[in-house]
């Protein structure tokens, strides 16, 4: 007996759903891989946080908030990463921590973020001199006004 048309349709549609599901899972996986921050920059970012007195970041969280530069001018409490380096991990390109009540020091560890271009620490309680290590960075934009 030939299979009924409705059976064939049902089989085809469940195959399609399965394919769609596999595609979605693959895509999600791919995105997770593409967006992963380079491991040594995770360490560097946590070191920066310690020096700044910034609480709440840890190794197990997704530290990149955004992948677009520049974000809104009032960007705050944001780490921007660039994930467009072909075949590579994401790299930190900007840190915005305005008005975060940070009471640490100007973080010398940013020299360990080789792709960092923008650093905004406006209006905190940070102290210390500009670390000589900052001369080794690729910083193009720096805002450290209204601090101690
Ligand atoms: C950015 O990510 C950090 C860590 O996940 C989080 O604490 C913070 O609230 C995020 N900021 C924004 C503006 O999404
Ligand atoms: C991200 O990196 C790519 C490759 O180096 C570069 O072409 C692009 O302009 C960068 N984008 C941002 C937002 O920095």
PDB file of N, CA and C and ligand atoms in Angstrom, residues 67-70 80-86 93 115 117, ligand 2:
ATOM      1  N   UNK A  67      29.689  44.963  21.126  1.00  0.00           N
ATOM      2  CA  UNK A  67      30.739  44.777  20.125  1.00  0.00           C
ATOM      3  C   UNK A  67      30.802  45.964  19.174  1.00  0.00           C
ATOM      4  N   UNK A  68      30.085  47.025  19.510  1.00  0.00           N
ATOM      5  CA  UNK A  68      30.058  48.182  18.615  1.00  0.00           C
ATOM      6  C   UNK A  68      30.738  49.384  19.248  1.00  0.00           C
ATOM      7  N   UNK A  69      31.569  50.029  18.459  1.00  0.00           N
ATOM      8  CA  UNK A  69      32.301  51.195  18.925  1.00  0.00           C
ATOM      9  C   UNK A  69      32.030  52.351  17.972  1.00  0.00           C
ATOM     10  N   UNK A  70      31.764  53.563  18.380  1.00  0.00           N
ATOM     11  CA  UNK A  70      31.510  53.893  19.782  1.00  0.00           C
ATOM     12  C   UNK A  70      30.061  53.623  20.140  1.00  0.00           C
ATOM     13  N   UNK A  80      33.543  47.124  25.778  1.00  0.00           N
ATOM     14  CA  UNK A  80      33.276  46.881  24.364  1.00  0.00           C
ATOM     15  C   UNK A  80      34.396  46.007  23.798  1.00  0.00           C
ATOM     16  N   UNK A  81      33.999  44.944  23.144  1.00  0.00           N
ATOM     17  CA  UNK A  81      34.975  44.028  22.552  1.00  0.00           C
ATOM     18  C   UNK A  81      34.805  44.003  21.043  1.00  0.00           C
ATOM     19  N   UNK A  82      35.901  43.810  20.357  1.00  0.00           N
ATOM     20  CA  UNK A  82      35.845  43.642  18.904  1.00  0.00           C
ATOM     21  C   UNK A  82      36.024  42.159  18.597  1.00  0.00           C
ATOM     22  N   UNK A  83      35.022  41.588  17.949  1.00  0.00           N
ATOM     23  CA  UNK A  83      35.055  40.161  17.620  1.00  0.00           C
ATOM     24  C   UNK A  83      35.277  39.958  16.130  1.00  0.00           C
ATOM     25  N   UNK A  84      35.706  40.993  15.427  1.00  0.00           N
ATOM     26  CA  UNK A  84      35.844  40.911  13.965  1.00  0.00           C
ATOM     27  C   UNK A  84      37.241  40.565  13.507  1.00  0.00           C
ATOM     28  N   UNK A  85      38.092  40.149  14.423  1.00  0.00           N
ATOM     29  CA  UNK A  85      39.411  39.702  14.006  1.00  0.00           C
ATOM     30  C   UNK A  85      39.253  38.310  13.435  1.00  0.00           C
ATOM     31  N   UNK A  86      39.568  38.100  12.162  1.00  0.00           N
ATOM     32  CA  UNK A  86      39.242  36.807  11.541  1.00  0.00           C
ATOM     33  C   UNK A  86      39.926  35.646  12.256  1.00  0.00           C
ATOM     34  N   UNK A  93      38.295  46.577  23.303  1.00  0.00           N
ATOM     35  CA  UNK A  93      38.697  47.810  22.628  1.00  0.00           C
ATOM     36  C   UNK A  93      38.295  49.063  23.399  1.00  0.00           C
ATOM     37  N   UNK A 115      44.596  45.780  22.572  1.00  0.00           N
ATOM     38  CA  UNK A 115      43.714  46.387  21.573  1.00  0.00           C
ATOM     39  C   UNK A 115      42.868  47.516  22.141  1.00  0.00           C
ATOM     40  N   UNK A 117      41.478  50.911  22.984  1.00  0.00           N
ATOM     41  CA  UNK A 117      41.618  52.228  22.347  1.00  0.00           C
ATOM     42  C   UNK A 117      40.973  53.329  23.169  1.00  0.00           C
TER      43      UNK A 117
HETATM   44  C1  LIG B   2      37.488  45.492  14.685  1.00  0.00           C
HETATM   45  O1  LIG B   2      38.623  44.878  14.136  1.00  0.00           O
HETATM   46  C2  LIG B   2      38.603  44.835  12.729  1.00  0.00           C
HETATM   47  C3  LIG B   2      39.803  44.005  12.296  1.00  0.00           C
HETATM   48  O2  LIG B   2      41.007  44.516  12.838  1.00  0.00           O
HETATM   49  C4  LIG B   2      38.618  46.264  12.190  1.00  0.00           C
HETATM   50  O3  LIG B   2      38.581  46.242  10.795  1.00  0.00           O
HETATM   51  C5  LIG B   2      37.399  47.009  12.735  1.00  0.00           C
HETATM   52  O4  LIG B   2      37.444  48.368  12.351  1.00  0.00           O
HETATM   53  C6  LIG B   2      37.366  46.920  14.243  1.00  0.00           C
HETATM   54  N1  LIG B   2      36.121  47.492  14.725  1.00  0.00           N
HETATM   55  C7  LIG B   2      36.060  48.259  15.810  1.00  0.00           C
HETATM   56  C8  LIG B   2      34.686  48.672  16.203  1.00  0.00           C
HETATM   57  O5  LIG B   2      37.051  48.614  16.438  1.00  0.00           O
END
